[in-house]
Amino acid sequence: MGKTQNKSTFYNFTPIPLGVISRKELLLQQTTHKNESNMSKMRFFALKELSNRKAIETTPPAKKLSDYYGSHVFDRKKMQEYLPREAYKAVVDAVEKGNPISREMADLIANGMKNWAKSLNVTHYTHWFQPLTDGTAEKHDSFIEFGEDGEIIERFSGKLLIQQEPDASSFPNGGIRNTFEARGYTAWDVSSPAFVVDNTLCIPTIFISYTGEALDYKTPLLKALAAVDKAATEVCQLFDKNITRVYANLGWEQEYFLVDSSLFNARPDLCLTGRTLMGHSSAKDQQLEDHYFGSIPPRVTAFMKELEIECHKLGVPVKTRHNEVAPNQFELAPIFENANLANDHNQLVMDLMKRIARKHNFEVLLHEKPYSGVNGSGKHNNWSLITDNGINLFAPGRNPKGNMLFLTFLVNVLMMVYKNQDLLRASISSAGNSYRLGANEAPPAILSIFLGKQLSATLDEIVRQVGDSKMTPEEKTTLKLGIGRIPEILLDTTDRNRTSPFAFTGNRFEFRAAGSSSNCAAAMIAINAAMANQLNTFRAAVETLIEEGVGKDEAIFRILKETIIASEAIQFEGDGYSEEWRNEAARRGLTNICHVPEALTHYMDDQSKKVLIGENIFSETELACRLEVELEKYTMKVQIEGRVLGDLAINHIVPTAVTYQNRLIENLRGMKEIFTSEEFEELSKDRKELIKEISRRVTAIKILVKEMIEARKSANQLSNYHDKAFAYEETVRPYYDKIRDHIDHLELEIDDEIWPLPKYRELLFTK
Ligand code: ADP
Ligand code: MG
C-alpha cells in the first residue's frame, strides 16, 4: 500500500490478514496516504476525527443563574437604570397601551440603549427581523458616524432605532416587489426587548414594504394577537367586566438532531438539503427505545449546558432538555411566554443552537425528517389565552361561573379547529414537514382535537340538558353541578393522548403538527386569527339571543350546545396514527391533504380569507403574496433536493458501484484461472448474480435520474409559480424514493470500505 498507488487501484487493495493490522488502522493508512480527494476519504477522515472528540465544558458567568439571567437583554430593570424617567415611561406606555413614541423620546431611548450596550463591549447594532425565508435576518452597522467637525463619534439616534431600510428585493416577497416599491423597511417592535449577541445590539423589528405590505412573520403575528385580544376580551366581558385584555401564550418544544460536524460535512445531502436523501437503515435504530430513557452523552451535555447559559443570558427561560425517541435526537423547551416574545425567542434559539453546536463540533439538524425510517422532529406549539387579571381561559375556574368561561373558550376552540382545518394545515405545510406527518410517529395531515373522556362527557351533558325552551331551575342546577366537577376531572393527568394533532392538555392546547424548522408564527397567526374570528361569531350569536329576550346564561348555554353539536366531527379520542382513523375521518368529512402545494393553496379558501382578511391580518394582496412565497419555497427546496440527489447518484454512487463490480469481475477472472470449469461454474454463481444485480441497479439509477432531470426541466419551464409547485410535487418528487431505493440496496451489497457516504449507523450512533 505505497504512496505510488494510483486512483483506480486504490479500492482494490489486497486484504491484509486480520490480526496483523486492525481494519480501522488499515483504513486510516489507506486514507491518510492518498492525495485524491474522493468521497470515501471524506467518510474515513470523518470517522477518524471522531476518535479525537472530547466534551468542551463551559463555566457559567456566575454561580447563581439569577445573577446572569437576562444580563444581555435591555429589560425594564435596565431601562430604569439607563433611561431618563420620561423615556422609560414612553416605552412602558407603548408596550402596554400601544401609544406612539415621539422622536424626542426615541432619541433618549436609543442613547440609553447604546450606553447599556457599550457596557457589554458592543460595537454594532442591527435590526433583527424574520423574513419569509427560514431563520432571521440582520444587517449590522457600527455605531460610528462623522461628527459635526468630521471627527469619528459613536452615535445611535432614535431614527436608527426606530427604522432601517434593508433592501427588500433580496428577500422573498411573492410579487410585492413587482407590484409595488422595491424598498422595504424595518420598524422597531417595542414589545420585544432589544438584546445583545456577541458584539451586536439586536433590535427586534417588523419588516414591511415601502407601501406597507408585510414581508415578514412578525407583522401578521402582532395583528393576529391583537385580533384575538379584542375578540376574547369581548367574550370575557359577557362574564366578567374586569377583564380588559387577553394575551396569547406560546410554549414551544423544539426537537432536533445532532450529528458530528465531520460526518455532516461528508454528506453533501445533509449540508445542502438538511436531510439524508439516501442511506440504508441501521441494523439498530430506535426499536429498543433505549435512547429516550438513556443518559445524555457528555459531549451533548456540554453543548446543552453552553446553550442554556447563552439562552439564560438572553432571557430565554429554557427549562427542560431531554433525549427524544430517535437516536441522537433531543428536545429543548422553555417556560411559556407571550406568543410574540416566545416566537422571537424560538427564532433566536434556533440560531444560537446552530452556532453553539459548531463550537462543540456538532451540526444541529432542524429538518423535520433528516433520516428516513427514524422519527422526525416537530415543534409542539402549546397555546393558551390568559386575561390581564391572570385567568387562564383554558383552565377550569374555581366556581361554576369560572367553569362556564372555561367551557365557552374550550367549545370555541373545537369550532375554530373544525371550521379552519384547511387553514391550520396550510400553516404547517412544508416540504420538510410532509415527510413527518402521518409517518407513524407524528399526527396525520388530518386535524382533530383530543379532549379526554371526562371532558367530552361534560360536553355531552350540556347537549343533553340544554333544550330550546327555557330551562327549569332543577335543570340548571344539575348542569351547573356537572360543570362544577370539572377541576376534579382535570386532575386525572393519565387521560392524555400523544397521537392527537391538537390535544387539550389540562390548561392549554398543544398543536403538534408544526414542524421543527418552522417559524411558530405561521401556526400562531392561523390559530389566533381563527380563534378571534370564531369568538366574534359566537358573541354575535349570543347577543342576538339576548336581544330576543333570552337570559344571558341561557343564551350562552344554547349557543354552546349548538357549537358542540356542529363541531362534533373534530373530536377524536382514539389513536390518531391508525389506519382506522384515516377511514373514520373520511367518513366524518374531515379533510386529509398530504399534497403540500395543494394544502398551501387553502390559504386562499373562502374560510381562510374570512379569517385572515376579515380579521385584518392580511390584505388580499398580502395573502396572495404569502401563498406565492410558500409555493416558491416549496419548489426551491424540492428542486435543490433533486439536484443533489442526481449529483450524488451519478457522481458518487454509480462510480462506486462500478468500481466494486470491476473488483468482482477481476475476482471471477482469477477464479477461472485456478478452478476447473465445473468448479468455477458452481462457485461463481453468486458473484455473477451480484454483478448482474449491480448492473441492473446502476442502469435503473441512470435511467431514473435522466427522467427526473427531464421532469425537472419541464417543470422549470412553467412560468406560473402555482403550476410549477404542483409539477414538482407530482412529476419530480416521486422519483426521489425510486432512485433512493436502488441506492440503498447497493449500499447493502457493496464493500463497506469503499462506500463513500457516512452510513446511518455512523450518523445516528456516534456521540
Ligand atoms: P410535554 O408533556 O408536552 O413534554 P412540557 O412540560 O415539556 O410538556 O411542556 C411543554 C410546554 O408547554 C412548555 O413550554 C410549557 O411552558 C408549556 N406550557 C405549560 N403551560 C402552558 C400554558 N398554560 N400555556 C402555554 N404553554 C404552556
Ligand atoms: Mg408536548
mmCIF file of N, CA, C and O in Angstrom, residues 27 32 52 116 135 154 232 248 282 299 318 325 337 385 388 437 441 462 483 520 526-527 532 580 644 706 720 762:
data_model
loop_
_atom_site.group_PDB
_atom_site.id
_atom_site.type_symbol
_atom_site.label_atom_id
_atom_site.label_comp_id
_atom_site.label_asym_id
_atom_site.label_seq_id
_atom_site.Cartn_x
_atom_site.Cartn_y
_atom_site.Cartn_z
ATOM 1 N N LEU A 27 -7.660 1.206 7.314
ATOM 2 C CA LEU A 27 -8.453 2.212 6.615
ATOM 3 C C LEU A 27 -7.815 3.589 6.759
ATOM 4 O O LEU A 27 -7.737 4.356 5.804
ATOM 5 N N THR A 32 -5.113 8.220 4.811
ATOM 6 C CA THR A 32 -4.194 9.322 5.090
ATOM 7 C C THR A 32 -3.040 9.372 4.091
ATOM 8 O O THR A 32 -2.370 10.378 3.972
ATOM 9 N N ASN A 52 -11.006 11.804 18.183
ATOM 10 C CA ASN A 52 -10.383 12.908 18.923
ATOM 11 C C ASN A 52 -11.373 13.806 19.652
ATOM 12 O O ASN A 52 -10.989 14.761 20.304
ATOM 13 N N TRP A 116 -26.051 51.245 27.511
ATOM 14 C CA TRP A 116 -26.116 49.916 28.135
ATOM 15 C C TRP A 116 -25.319 48.914 27.296
ATOM 16 O O TRP A 116 -24.507 48.152 27.823
ATOM 17 N N GLY A 135 -35.467 31.242 9.246
ATOM 18 C CA GLY A 135 -34.483 31.955 10.060
ATOM 19 C C GLY A 135 -34.675 33.447 10.066
ATOM 20 O O GLY A 135 -35.676 33.979 9.586
ATOM 21 N N GLU A 154 -19.304 58.034 18.204
ATOM 22 C CA GLU A 154 -20.203 56.888 18.320
ATOM 23 C C GLU A 154 -21.591 57.410 18.611
ATOM 24 O O GLU A 154 -21.814 58.099 19.597
ATOM 25 N N ALA A 232 -61.444 38.039 22.282
ATOM 26 C CA ALA A 232 -61.538 37.263 23.529
ATOM 27 C C ALA A 232 -61.967 38.161 24.686
ATOM 28 O O ALA A 232 -62.768 37.759 25.537
ATOM 29 N N ALA A 248 -52.231 35.954 24.272
ATOM 30 C CA ALA A 248 -51.993 34.574 23.832
ATOM 31 C C ALA A 248 -50.598 34.166 24.272
ATOM 32 O O ALA A 248 -49.647 34.929 24.134
ATOM 33 N N SER A 282 -30.118 1.613 9.691
ATOM 34 C CA SER A 282 -29.111 0.955 10.511
ATOM 35 C C SER A 282 -29.691 -0.338 11.073
ATOM 36 O O SER A 282 -30.898 -0.450 11.264
ATOM 37 N N ARG A 299 -20.535 14.817 25.545
ATOM 38 C CA ARG A 299 -20.325 15.890 24.555
ATOM 39 C C ARG A 299 -21.598 16.675 24.329
ATOM 40 O O ARG A 299 -21.592 17.874 24.105
ATOM 41 N N VAL A 318 -35.346 28.781 29.058
ATOM 42 C CA VAL A 318 -35.327 27.348 28.735
ATOM 43 C C VAL A 318 -35.259 26.548 30.027
ATOM 44 O O VAL A 318 -34.574 26.900 30.967
ATOM 45 N N VAL A 325 -37.114 10.268 21.061
ATOM 46 C CA VAL A 325 -37.256 8.848 20.733
ATOM 47 C C VAL A 325 -36.122 8.307 19.861
ATOM 48 O O VAL A 325 -35.599 7.227 20.099
ATOM 49 N N GLU A 337 -44.307 31.847 27.222
ATOM 50 C CA GLU A 337 -44.310 33.312 27.334
ATOM 51 C C GLU A 337 -45.379 33.863 26.394
ATOM 52 O O GLU A 337 -45.957 33.124 25.603
ATOM 53 N N LEU A 385 -54.706 31.134 26.321
ATOM 54 C CA LEU A 385 -55.115 32.534 26.391
ATOM 55 C C LEU A 385 -55.244 32.897 27.856
ATOM 56 O O LEU A 385 -55.865 32.161 28.628
ATOM 57 N N ASP A 388 -55.835 39.716 31.591
ATOM 58 C CA ASP A 388 -54.948 40.638 32.324
ATOM 59 C C ASP A 388 -55.066 40.470 33.835
ATOM 60 O O ASP A 388 -54.179 40.879 34.568
ATOM 61 N N LEU A 437 -45.378 14.184 8.859
ATOM 62 C CA LEU A 437 -46.790 13.996 9.180
ATOM 63 C C LEU A 437 -47.271 12.652 8.651
ATOM 64 O O LEU A 437 -47.001 12.289 7.517
ATOM 65 N N GLU A 441 -45.448 8.368 13.592
ATOM 66 C CA GLU A 441 -44.672 8.968 14.676
ATOM 67 C C GLU A 441 -45.222 10.346 14.934
ATOM 68 O O GLU A 441 -44.994 10.945 15.955
ATOM 69 N N ILE A 462 -74.034 18.820 28.459
ATOM 70 C CA ILE A 462 -74.611 20.112 28.049
ATOM 71 C C ILE A 462 -75.591 19.882 26.902
ATOM 72 O O ILE A 462 -76.703 20.391 26.894
ATOM 73 N N ILE A 483 -70.812 20.890 35.701
ATOM 74 C CA ILE A 483 -69.735 21.798 35.302
ATOM 75 C C ILE A 483 -68.802 22.062 36.477
ATOM 76 O O ILE A 483 -67.593 22.180 36.320
ATOM 77 N N CYS A 520 -42.778 29.463 14.305
ATOM 78 C CA CYS A 520 -44.044 29.212 15.015
ATOM 79 C C CYS A 520 -45.104 30.245 14.648
ATOM 80 O O CYS A 520 -46.297 30.001 14.811
ATOM 81 N N ALA A 526 -52.377 31.671 12.239
ATOM 82 C CA ALA A 526 -53.595 30.964 11.844
ATOM 83 C C ALA A 526 -54.486 30.702 13.056
ATOM 84 O O ALA A 526 -55.691 30.996 13.029
ATOM 85 N N ILE A 527 -53.909 30.177 14.118
ATOM 86 C CA ILE A 527 -54.710 29.795 15.285
ATOM 87 C C ILE A 527 -55.358 31.019 15.942
ATOM 88 O O ILE A 527 -56.563 31.028 16.222
ATOM 89 N N ALA A 532 -60.005 34.401 16.949
ATOM 90 C CA ALA A 532 -60.646 35.716 17.004
ATOM 91 C C ALA A 532 -61.940 35.671 16.204
ATOM 92 O O ALA A 532 -63.011 36.092 16.668
ATOM 93 N N GLU A 580 -57.454 2.992 10.847
ATOM 94 C CA GLU A 580 -58.909 3.117 11.074
ATOM 95 C C GLU A 580 -59.307 4.585 11.167
ATOM 96 O O GLU A 580 -60.361 4.974 10.700
ATOM 97 N N VAL A 644 -29.217 17.642 -5.868
ATOM 98 C CA VAL A 644 -28.233 16.966 -5.016
ATOM 99 C C VAL A 644 -28.343 15.451 -5.206
ATOM 100 O O VAL A 644 -27.341 14.749 -5.321
ATOM 101 N N LYS A 706 -32.072 10.406 -15.251
ATOM 102 C CA LYS A 706 -32.288 11.115 -16.517
ATOM 103 C C LYS A 706 -33.759 11.572 -16.613
ATOM 104 O O LYS A 706 -34.035 12.720 -16.965
ATOM 105 N N ASN A 720 -45.746 29.868 -14.254
ATOM 106 C CA ASN A 720 -46.628 30.153 -13.127
ATOM 107 C C ASN A 720 -46.160 29.395 -11.877
ATOM 108 O O ASN A 720 -46.001 28.170 -11.895
ATOM 109 N N GLU A 762 -23.509 5.301 11.460
ATOM 110 C CA GLU A 762 -22.458 6.228 11.879
ATOM 111 C C GLU A 762 -23.062 7.591 12.241
ATOM 112 O O GLU A 762 -22.713 8.206 13.245
#
